[in-house]
Rosetta silent file (secondary structure, phi, psi, omega in degrees, C-alpha in Angstrom):
SEQUENCE: AHAIEGWRFIRRDRLISWLLLTSTVSNFVLAPLGAVLIPLYALQEFDDPARFGLIVGVGSAGALLGSLFFGAVGPRLPRRATYLSVYATTRLLWLVLSFVPPFAIVAASFGVFSFLVATVNPLLQTIRQERVPAELRGRVFGTSLAVVLLASPIGLLLGSVLAELGGLRAGFLFGLAGYTAITIGAILNPALREMDLRRERAEVFESAAEQVLPEVEQPGPEARRVDLAPPLSGARQALERANEDCELEVDLRDSSR
SCORE:     score description
SCORE:     0.000 S_00000001
   1 L     0.000  -40.564  179.612   58.918   -2.370  -19.326 S_00000001
   2 H   -65.227  -40.189  178.539   56.818   -0.317  -16.929 S_00000001
   3 H   -64.729  -37.988  178.763   59.758    1.934  -16.063 S_00000001
   4 H   -64.737  -41.860  178.753   60.452    2.473  -19.757 S_00000001
   5 H   -64.231  -41.018  176.392   56.844    3.443  -20.358 S_00000001
   6 H   -64.096  -40.304  179.706   56.959    5.880  -17.456 S_00000001
   7 H   -65.940  -36.745  177.647   60.198    7.376  -18.740 S_00000001
   8 H   -62.786  -40.607  177.853   58.693    7.864  -22.208 S_00000001
   9 H   -63.685  -44.288 -179.626   55.833    9.826  -20.732 S_00000001
  10 H   -60.288  -42.143 -178.558   58.232   11.995  -18.721 S_00000001
  11 H   -64.305  -34.177 -173.633   60.310   12.738  -21.808 S_00000001
  12 H   -89.099  -13.742  176.074   57.314   13.820  -23.876 S_00000001
  13 L  -102.799  111.590 -173.597   55.739   16.077  -21.270 S_00000001
  14 H   -63.503  -39.861 -177.598   57.886   19.207  -20.986 S_00000001
  15 H   -70.281  -43.913  178.086   56.474   20.337  -17.662 S_00000001
  16 H   -62.876  -37.588  177.107   56.759   16.916  -16.000 S_00000001
  17 H   -61.978  -43.052 -179.667   60.331   16.666  -17.315 S_00000001
  18 H   -66.851  -41.427  178.991   61.194   20.022  -15.789 S_00000001
  19 H   -62.322  -37.716  176.637   59.626   19.142  -12.453 S_00000001
  20 H   -65.459  -41.551  179.982   61.671   15.947  -12.357 S_00000001
  21 H   -63.581  -46.132 -178.649   64.826   17.882  -13.150 S_00000001
  22 H   -66.509  -38.955  177.418   64.214   20.497  -10.459 S_00000001
  23 H   -64.411  -37.804  179.440   63.328   17.854   -7.861 S_00000001
  24 H   -66.462  -46.416  179.628   66.499   15.946   -8.705 S_00000001
  25 H   -65.044  -40.580  179.865   68.715   19.031   -8.443 S_00000001
  26 H   -60.369  -48.475  179.331   66.988   20.110   -5.229 S_00000001
  27 H   -66.273  -30.994  179.635   67.566   16.747   -3.557 S_00000001
  28 H   -63.321  -44.832 -176.234   71.106   16.709   -4.903 S_00000001
  29 H   -91.058  -18.644 -179.820   72.078   19.985   -3.193 S_00000001
  30 H   -82.033  -25.173 -174.951   69.795   19.638   -0.151 S_00000001
  31 H   -53.178  -42.316 -178.867   71.145   16.290    0.993 S_00000001
  32 H   -76.525  -14.336 -171.389   74.238   17.780    2.731 S_00000001
  33 H   -62.709  -59.834 -177.802   72.302   20.621    4.414 S_00000001
  34 H   -79.489  -26.529 -175.522   70.654   18.818    7.311 S_00000001
  35 H   -87.457  -27.639 -173.951   73.035   15.858    7.435 S_00000001
  36 H  -126.986  -53.346 -167.923   76.396   17.669    7.223 S_00000001
  37 H   -69.710  -47.610 -179.752   76.326   21.463    6.982 S_00000001
  38 H   -66.415  -44.970  174.486   74.025   22.384    9.867 S_00000001
  39 H   -60.576  -38.076  178.982   75.671   19.921   12.320 S_00000001
  40 H   -66.795  -36.818  176.880   79.086   21.155   11.177 S_00000001
  41 H   -62.081  -47.658 -179.902   77.989   24.750   11.727 S_00000001
  42 H   -63.392  -34.442 -178.396   76.868   24.020   15.295 S_00000001
  43 H   -75.905  -46.589 -175.220   80.099   22.162   16.005 S_00000001
  44 H   -73.985  -41.051 -174.106   82.573   24.602   14.479 S_00000001
  45 H   -83.223  -31.425 -173.073   80.935   27.861   15.505 S_00000001
  46 H  -129.394  -15.774 -175.396   79.638   26.953   18.965 S_00000001
  47 L    51.682   45.230 -174.490   80.862   23.464   19.832 S_00000001
  48 L  -143.114  106.582  178.891   77.348   22.862   21.098 S_00000001
  49 H   -61.873  -23.495  179.714   75.072   20.073   19.765 S_00000001
  50 H   -63.751  -30.184  177.659   72.098   21.825   21.361 S_00000001
  51 H   -63.421  -38.100  176.458   72.395   24.565   18.750 S_00000001
  52 H   -62.640  -42.331  178.276   71.847   21.955   16.061 S_00000001
  53 H   -62.571  -38.176  178.567   68.717   20.762   17.859 S_00000001
  54 H   -66.021  -41.180  179.070   67.368   24.305   18.046 S_00000001
  55 H   -63.878  -43.518  178.030   67.895   24.866   14.334 S_00000001
  56 H   -63.272  -38.322  177.589   66.131   21.602   13.511 S_00000001
  57 H   -62.904  -42.764  176.761   63.274   22.589   15.823 S_00000001
  58 H   -63.221  -39.647  178.076   62.843   25.918   14.040 S_00000001
  59 H   -64.001  -39.335  178.449   62.887   24.072   10.729 S_00000001
  60 H   -64.951  -40.700  177.190   60.196   21.654   11.910 S_00000001
  61 H   -63.764  -40.062  177.665   57.998   24.548   13.001 S_00000001
  62 H   -63.738  -39.623  178.751   58.490   26.181    9.599 S_00000001
  63 H   -64.531  -40.735  178.390   57.524   22.975    7.808 S_00000001
  64 H   -63.801  -45.375  179.445   54.346   22.680    9.882 S_00000001
  65 H   -64.284  -37.568  178.157   53.363   26.283    9.185 S_00000001
  66 H   -63.798  -40.911  177.729   54.080   25.808    5.484 S_00000001
  67 H   -64.669  -42.648  178.558   51.790   22.776    5.295 S_00000001
  68 H   -66.086  -38.804  179.632   49.008   24.631    7.096 S_00000001
  69 H   -63.482  -46.931 -179.386   49.483   27.657    4.868 S_00000001
  70 H   -66.853  -37.533  177.923   49.230   25.668    1.658 S_00000001
  71 H   -62.587  -30.997 -177.439   46.229   23.744    2.953 S_00000001
  72 H   -83.306  -43.533 -172.646   44.451   27.018    3.660 S_00000001
  73 H  -123.733   -1.762 -175.330   45.262   29.115    0.589 S_00000001
  74 H   -53.428  -47.699 -178.122   47.138   26.793   -1.773 S_00000001
  75 H   -61.317  -19.301 -177.986   44.299   26.183   -4.270 S_00000001
  76 H   -96.759   -5.148 -177.502   43.933   29.938   -4.773 S_00000001
  77 L   -78.144  141.793  171.361   47.611   30.671   -5.353 S_00000001
  78 L   -68.884  123.192 -167.629   48.898   31.366   -8.898 S_00000001
  79 H   -67.238  -51.017 -176.876   51.003   28.315   -9.529 S_00000001
  80 H   -63.360  -43.803  179.314   53.799   29.629  -11.724 S_00000001
  81 H   -62.965  -39.637  178.153   54.265   32.769   -9.634 S_00000001
  82 H   -64.267  -44.654  179.929   54.326   30.699   -6.450 S_00000001
  83 H   -59.698  -49.455 -179.141   56.853   28.289   -7.908 S_00000001
  84 H   -64.195  -39.879 -179.414   59.186   31.064   -9.073 S_00000001
  85 H   -64.041  -42.183 -179.123   58.859   32.943   -5.783 S_00000001
  86 H   -62.638  -47.155 -176.426   59.723   29.872   -3.721 S_00000001
  87 H   -72.860  -35.238  177.016   62.847   29.011   -5.684 S_00000001
  88 H   -66.409  -41.384  178.639   64.040   32.627   -5.946 S_00000001
  89 H   -66.634  -40.868  178.468   63.590   33.110   -2.190 S_00000001
  90 H   -62.935  -36.607  175.938   65.337   29.827   -1.423 S_00000001
  91 H   -60.951  -41.533  177.929   68.247   30.952   -3.560 S_00000001
  92 H   -63.653  -36.762  177.917   68.523   34.101   -1.443 S_00000001
  93 H   -64.234  -40.998  175.788   68.544   31.962    1.707 S_00000001
  94 H   -62.198  -37.198  178.390   71.458   29.941    0.349 S_00000001
  95 H   -63.879  -42.307  177.610   73.224   33.224   -0.382 S_00000001
  96 H   -62.218  -44.775 -179.195   72.712   34.362    3.217 S_00000001
  97 H   -65.035  -28.627 -178.521   74.017   31.047    4.558 S_00000001
  98 L   -64.948  -17.957  175.912   77.108   31.262    2.371 S_00000001
  99 L   -87.439    0.602 -178.822   78.326   34.151    4.571 S_00000001
 100 L    50.459   65.952 -174.127   78.110   31.837    7.631 S_00000001
 101 L   -76.679  179.428  177.274   76.010   34.362    9.603 S_00000001
 102 L   -62.298  167.573 -173.105   75.232   34.379   13.348 S_00000001
 103 H   -57.600  -45.574 -176.068   73.110   31.666   14.916 S_00000001
 104 H   -60.438  -39.088 -179.281   69.803   33.556   14.918 S_00000001
 105 H   -70.539  -39.853  177.657   70.031   34.253   11.184 S_00000001
 106 H   -63.027  -45.353  179.962   70.915   30.638   10.386 S_00000001
 107 H   -63.302  -44.345  179.334   68.006   29.343   12.468 S_00000001
 108 H   -64.587  -40.729  178.941   65.563   31.816   10.910 S_00000001
 109 H   -62.905  -41.120  179.241   66.818   30.997    7.415 S_00000001
 110 H   -66.295  -37.114  177.099   66.379   27.292    8.035 S_00000001
 111 H   -65.631  -44.878  178.123   62.838   27.892    9.312 S_00000001
 112 H   -64.729  -40.451  178.458   61.883   29.971    6.259 S_00000001
 113 H   -59.241  -46.448  179.063   63.490   27.411    4.010 S_00000001
 114 H   -63.820  -37.667  176.460   61.431   24.590    5.557 S_00000001
 115 H   -59.268  -45.405 -178.162   58.289   26.718    5.223 S_00000001
 116 H   -67.231  -40.647  179.012   58.921   27.193    1.495 S_00000001
 117 H   -62.568  -42.925 -179.963   59.646   23.513    0.880 S_00000001
 118 H   -68.647  -19.663  177.577   56.417   22.510    2.640 S_00000001
 119 H   -84.296  -43.601 -173.070   54.541   24.983    0.462 S_00000001
 120 H   -80.489  -30.774 -177.022   55.926   24.069   -2.948 S_00000001
 121 H   -61.382  -46.373  176.086   55.984   20.260   -2.624 S_00000001
 122 H   -62.512  -32.903  177.933   52.170   19.831   -2.456 S_00000001
 123 H   -63.511  -46.092 -179.246   51.851   22.217   -5.397 S_00000001
 124 H   -66.900  -37.697  178.844   54.198   20.159   -7.549 S_00000001
 125 H   -67.208  -36.150  176.547   52.509   16.920   -6.549 S_00000001
 126 H   -62.384  -43.837  179.193   49.114   18.371   -7.486 S_00000001
 127 H   -62.245  -41.647  178.905   50.395   19.273  -10.948 S_00000001
 128 H   -63.596  -41.986 -179.934   51.763   15.769  -11.440 S_00000001
 129 H   -62.573  -35.415 -178.534   48.466   14.204  -10.397 S_00000001
 130 H   -73.696  -37.654 -170.863   46.592   16.354  -12.905 S_00000001
 131 H   -88.691  -26.483 -176.055   48.855   15.777  -15.886 S_00000001
 132 L   -91.406  127.628  177.744   49.680   12.086  -15.592 S_00000001
 133 L   -58.645  149.487 -175.906   46.939    9.649  -16.672 S_00000001
 134 H   -58.284  -38.532 -176.823   45.649    7.429  -13.901 S_00000001
 135 H   -73.632   -9.828  179.947   46.850    4.239  -15.600 S_00000001
 136 H  -112.191   -2.173 -172.720   50.412    5.627  -15.798 S_00000001
 137 H   -62.638  -43.105  179.662   50.785    7.275  -12.409 S_00000001
 138 H   -60.890  -39.362 -178.102   52.444    4.320  -10.714 S_00000001
 139 H   -73.615  -43.429 -179.086   54.993    4.002  -13.520 S_00000001
 140 H   -68.814  -46.728 -178.527   55.712    7.727  -13.868 S_00000001
 141 H   -67.100  -38.217  177.927   55.859    8.403  -10.129 S_00000001
 142 H   -64.069  -42.605  178.015   57.969    5.311   -9.492 S_00000001
 143 H   -64.628  -42.969  179.277   60.468    6.285  -12.181 S_00000001
 144 H   -62.613  -44.353 -178.989   60.626    9.866  -10.902 S_00000001
 145 H   -62.853  -38.583  179.617   61.132    8.749   -7.316 S_00000001
 146 H   -63.301  -41.946 -179.936   63.962    6.418   -8.326 S_00000001
 147 H   -66.341  -44.228 -177.696   65.798    9.240  -10.125 S_00000001
 148 H   -64.795  -44.470 -179.732   65.293   11.710   -7.261 S_00000001
 149 H   -67.009  -29.844  177.289   66.411    9.251   -4.581 S_00000001
 150 H   -67.073  -30.754 -178.067   69.481    8.358   -6.607 S_00000001
 151 H   -72.236  -28.777 -174.195   70.555   12.016   -6.586 S_00000001
 152 H   -61.871  -53.048 -179.123   70.497   12.327   -2.777 S_00000001
 153 H   -65.447  -31.479  177.924   73.466   10.104   -1.824 S_00000001
 154 H   -67.199  -44.223  177.540   75.542   11.507   -4.689 S_00000001
 155 H   -64.595  -37.999  178.002   74.822   15.066   -3.553 S_00000001
 156 H   -61.897  -42.195  179.310   75.538   14.123    0.051 S_00000001
 157 H   -65.110  -47.183 -177.671   78.913   12.724   -0.943 S_00000001
 158 H   -66.852  -43.942  178.958   79.880   15.724   -3.073 S_00000001
 159 H   -62.682  -37.308  178.417   78.647   18.280   -0.539 S_00000001
 160 H   -65.885  -41.030  178.497   80.531   16.545    2.246 S_00000001
 161 H   -63.811  -43.038  179.266   83.737   16.555    0.244 S_00000001
 162 H   -63.383  -41.196  178.476   83.323   20.266   -0.531 S_00000001
 163 H   -65.816  -34.415  178.983   82.665   21.054    3.129 S_00000001
 164 H   -70.192  -38.781 -176.543   85.724   19.051    4.135 S_00000001
 165 H   -85.361  -39.368 -173.915   87.993   20.770    1.619 S_00000001
 166 H  -113.891   -1.622  178.427   86.595   24.296    1.588 S_00000001
 167 H    86.685 -173.654 -177.194   84.707   24.595    4.846 S_00000001
 168 H   -58.719  -41.269 -176.800   81.127   25.642    5.503 S_00000001
 169 H   -60.281  -41.426  178.895   81.154   28.401    2.927 S_00000001
 170 H   -63.972  -38.472  177.859   82.017   25.966    0.140 S_00000001
 171 H   -65.581  -41.092  178.294   79.186   23.682    1.231 S_00000001
 172 H   -70.400  -35.056  176.692   76.647   26.515    1.257 S_00000001
 173 H   -65.634  -28.769  175.140   77.881   27.791   -2.108 S_00000001
 174 H   -59.965  -46.128  176.295   77.206   24.307   -3.459 S_00000001
 175 H   -67.610  -38.172  178.648   73.518   24.756   -2.627 S_00000001
 176 H   -61.209  -41.181  179.425   73.517   28.320   -3.937 S_00000001
 177 H   -63.699  -42.454 -179.596   74.829   27.162   -7.313 S_00000001
 178 H   -63.737  -46.271 -177.996   72.144   24.505   -7.621 S_00000001
 179 H   -74.742  -25.651  172.612   69.242   26.813   -6.769 S_00000001
 180 H   -65.104  -43.085  178.439   70.613   29.584   -8.964 S_00000001
 181 H   -62.923  -41.994  179.463   70.532   27.183  -11.912 S_00000001
 182 H   -64.062  -45.314 -176.470   66.969   26.134  -11.079 S_00000001
 183 H   -64.288  -46.576  179.478   65.736   29.715  -10.714 S_00000001
 184 H   -64.141  -43.491  178.650   67.272   30.959  -13.970 S_00000001
 185 H   -61.992  -38.776 -179.926   66.060   27.904  -15.844 S_00000001
 186 H   -66.539  -37.535  179.030   62.535   28.319  -14.450 S_00000001
 187 H   -66.421  -36.625 -176.046   62.364   31.952  -15.553 S_00000001
 188 H   -88.634  -13.539 -174.139   63.471   31.072  -19.079 S_00000001
 189 L   -84.130  114.686 -179.523   61.468   27.859  -19.480 S_00000001
 190 H   -70.309  -16.689 -178.776   58.190   28.473  -21.385 S_00000001
 191 H   -65.468  -21.223 -178.029   56.779   25.122  -20.238 S_00000001
 192 H   -69.326  -16.858  176.074   56.076   26.608  -16.818 S_00000001
 193 H   -64.185  -22.132 -179.976   53.200   28.613  -18.301 S_00000001
 194 H   -75.599   -7.742  179.668   51.295   25.328  -18.423 S_00000001
 195 H   -60.758  -36.078 -173.737   51.244   25.183  -14.634 S_00000001
 196 H   -87.757    4.357 -179.299   48.176   27.396  -14.445 S_00000001
 197 H   -72.733  -30.639 -179.201   46.125   25.398  -16.975 S_00000001
 198 L    52.068   45.926  178.008   44.824   22.991  -14.294 S_00000001
 199 L   -87.929  159.970 -174.696   43.995   20.368  -16.886 S_00000001
 200 L   -73.315  -38.855 -177.694   43.102   16.836  -15.974 S_00000001
 201 L  -156.726  154.447  179.537   45.707   15.062  -18.063 S_00000001
 202 L   -88.179  138.424  179.215   48.399   15.725  -20.647 S_00000001
 203 L   -95.991   69.160 -174.462   47.817   14.604  -24.225 S_00000001
 204 L  -124.855  -12.769 -174.310   51.372   13.538  -24.809 S_00000001
 205 L  -156.451  138.514  174.638   51.474    9.789  -24.696 S_00000001
 206 L  -100.258  117.519 -179.256   49.282    6.821  -25.400 S_00000001
 207 L   -75.988  170.556  179.223   49.748    4.156  -22.821 S_00000001
 208 H   -60.652  -35.567  179.383   49.505    0.490  -23.532 S_00000001
 209 H   -66.144  -34.446 -179.400   46.058    0.483  -22.039 S_00000001
 210 H   -77.443  -20.612  179.826   44.933    3.230  -24.408 S_00000001
 211 H   -81.375  -16.892  179.818   46.346    1.397  -27.418 S_00000001
 212 L   -74.514  130.579  178.593   44.206   -1.638  -26.813 S_00000001
 213 L   -65.053  138.017  179.255   41.101   -1.585  -28.914 S_00000001
 214 L   -63.614  140.591  179.288   37.999   -1.390  -26.800 S_00000001
 215 L   -69.178  130.152  178.115   36.201   -4.635  -26.535 S_00000001
 216 L   -95.695  121.228 -177.914   33.068   -4.676  -28.585 S_00000001
 217 L   -74.486  114.163  179.798   30.319   -6.498  -26.851 S_00000001
 218 L   -81.947  129.036  178.712   28.952   -9.009  -29.268 S_00000001
 219 L   -68.807  141.801  178.326   25.253   -9.591  -28.895 S_00000001
 220 L   -75.888  179.343  179.120   24.256  -13.108  -28.098 S_00000001
 221 L   -56.578  136.685 -178.012   21.736  -15.101  -30.045 S_00000001
 222 L   -66.846  130.198 -176.846   18.555  -13.220  -30.411 S_00000001
 223 L   -76.566  144.456  176.045   15.921  -14.593  -28.078 S_00000001
 224 E  -112.480  137.198 -175.566   12.658  -15.864  -29.413 S_00000001
 225 E  -112.242  135.061  173.359    9.607  -15.554  -27.282 S_00000001
 226 E  -125.160  115.431  177.551    6.674  -17.872  -27.137 S_00000001
 227 E   -93.408  111.283  178.329    3.806  -16.721  -25.011 S_00000001
 228 L  -111.079  101.483  179.250    1.752  -19.685  -23.938 S_00000001
 229 L   -91.905  149.835  177.131   -1.191  -18.502  -21.980 S_00000001
 230 L   -59.910  153.839 -177.475   -3.576  -20.932  -20.253 S_00000001
 231 L   -72.695   67.045  176.352   -6.724  -21.788  -22.248 S_00000001
 232 L   -97.401  160.790 -179.981   -8.855  -19.102  -20.630 S_00000001
 233 L   -64.561  133.356 -179.006  -11.620  -17.245  -22.355 S_00000001
 234 L    76.052    5.963 -179.211  -10.222  -14.352  -24.322 S_00000001
 235 L   -73.075  145.094 -178.974   -6.662  -15.667  -23.832 S_00000001
 236 L  -108.782  133.273  177.054   -4.181  -14.821  -26.467 S_00000001
 237 L  -112.951  119.017 -177.280   -1.575  -17.236  -27.762 S_00000001
 238 E  -119.142  139.110  178.635    1.408  -15.592  -29.472 S_00000001
 239 E  -131.608  117.873  179.910    4.275  -17.249  -31.209 S_00000001
 240 L  -120.310  120.713 -178.523    7.246  -15.215  -32.421 S_00000001
 241 L  -126.103  155.487  174.587    9.988  -16.965  -34.276 S_00000001
 242 L  -138.655 -123.956 -176.263   13.058  -15.859  -36.207 S_00000001
 243 L   -65.086  153.739 -174.736   16.321  -17.601  -37.205 S_00000001
 244 L   -71.720  -27.281 -175.067   16.593  -21.309  -36.780 S_00000001
 245 L   -90.731   15.592 -174.870   19.796  -21.184  -34.663 S_00000001
 246 L   -92.143  161.490  177.491   18.341  -18.923  -31.992 S_00000001
 247 L   -75.820  165.225 -179.371   17.515  -19.692  -28.408 S_00000001
 248 E  -118.491  126.651  176.806   13.981  -20.147  -27.247 S_00000001
 249 E  -116.735  123.850 -177.027   12.532  -18.184  -24.383 S_00000001
 250 E  -105.877  128.490 -179.320    9.198  -19.302  -23.045 S_00000001
 251 E  -122.180  111.693  178.848    7.071  -16.841  -21.132 S_00000001
 252 L  -100.333  114.377  179.812    4.026  -18.197  -19.353 S_00000001
 253 L  -136.225  152.072  176.726    1.804  -15.439  -18.214 S_00000001
 254 L   -85.134  109.257 -175.584   -1.794  -15.100  -17.269 S_00000001
 255 L   -69.719  -13.280 -179.500   -3.258  -12.854  -19.936 S_00000001
 256 L   -74.706  -15.856 -179.000   -6.206  -12.001  -17.775 S_00000001
 257 L   -88.404    0.000    0.000   -3.943   -9.826  -15.588 S_00000001
């Protein structure tokens, strides 16, 4: 039931739906890159596993720099422009890799690619946090994560088959096709204009918690007060009564104070 509720929210929010789609496609085409294509490149072109380690090291450095960059200037970046720039640039990197270039270009491309991924992921997560109501975040994020993780092994299998049948170029073209589709779709999708709204939550779905009528606090029996002061000179004795079914509250106070 919770997954269904999360899925309903995703369907009714156009921007969240698009972000889920792009994340799914990205994981689908990225899965073979580090697990199959880069190791295969190092093996076929150089027969040297150390080359694979160097490429991964450059990618790790790029990811670190991307995280630091977004932490420093991310809140000031225009969101839609940043999103489009990242995916358009990543598409160009896939195009460069499809020519199976020399080692230095592959390593640099992988480093830039990791930098861009580390920049855009926090941006997308920020948008999700803003648009999804707090009471639905676990359901929406859990449903999204399940869909995205399901795409990875399928993409890994397909990319591996393409690399086996058509070689490295076919594997890199697989990624190029995926990111080309994302980039064109992002340019044409009007929902991306909502990225820069920075609103707290989307008004697209009423969760079960919001459908429950707020509890109205019923007042208890009205208290009746009887002030019984000691028989001192000038002491005042007050008796206040109302309905017969009410509680009785006795207040003994020294009226001289």
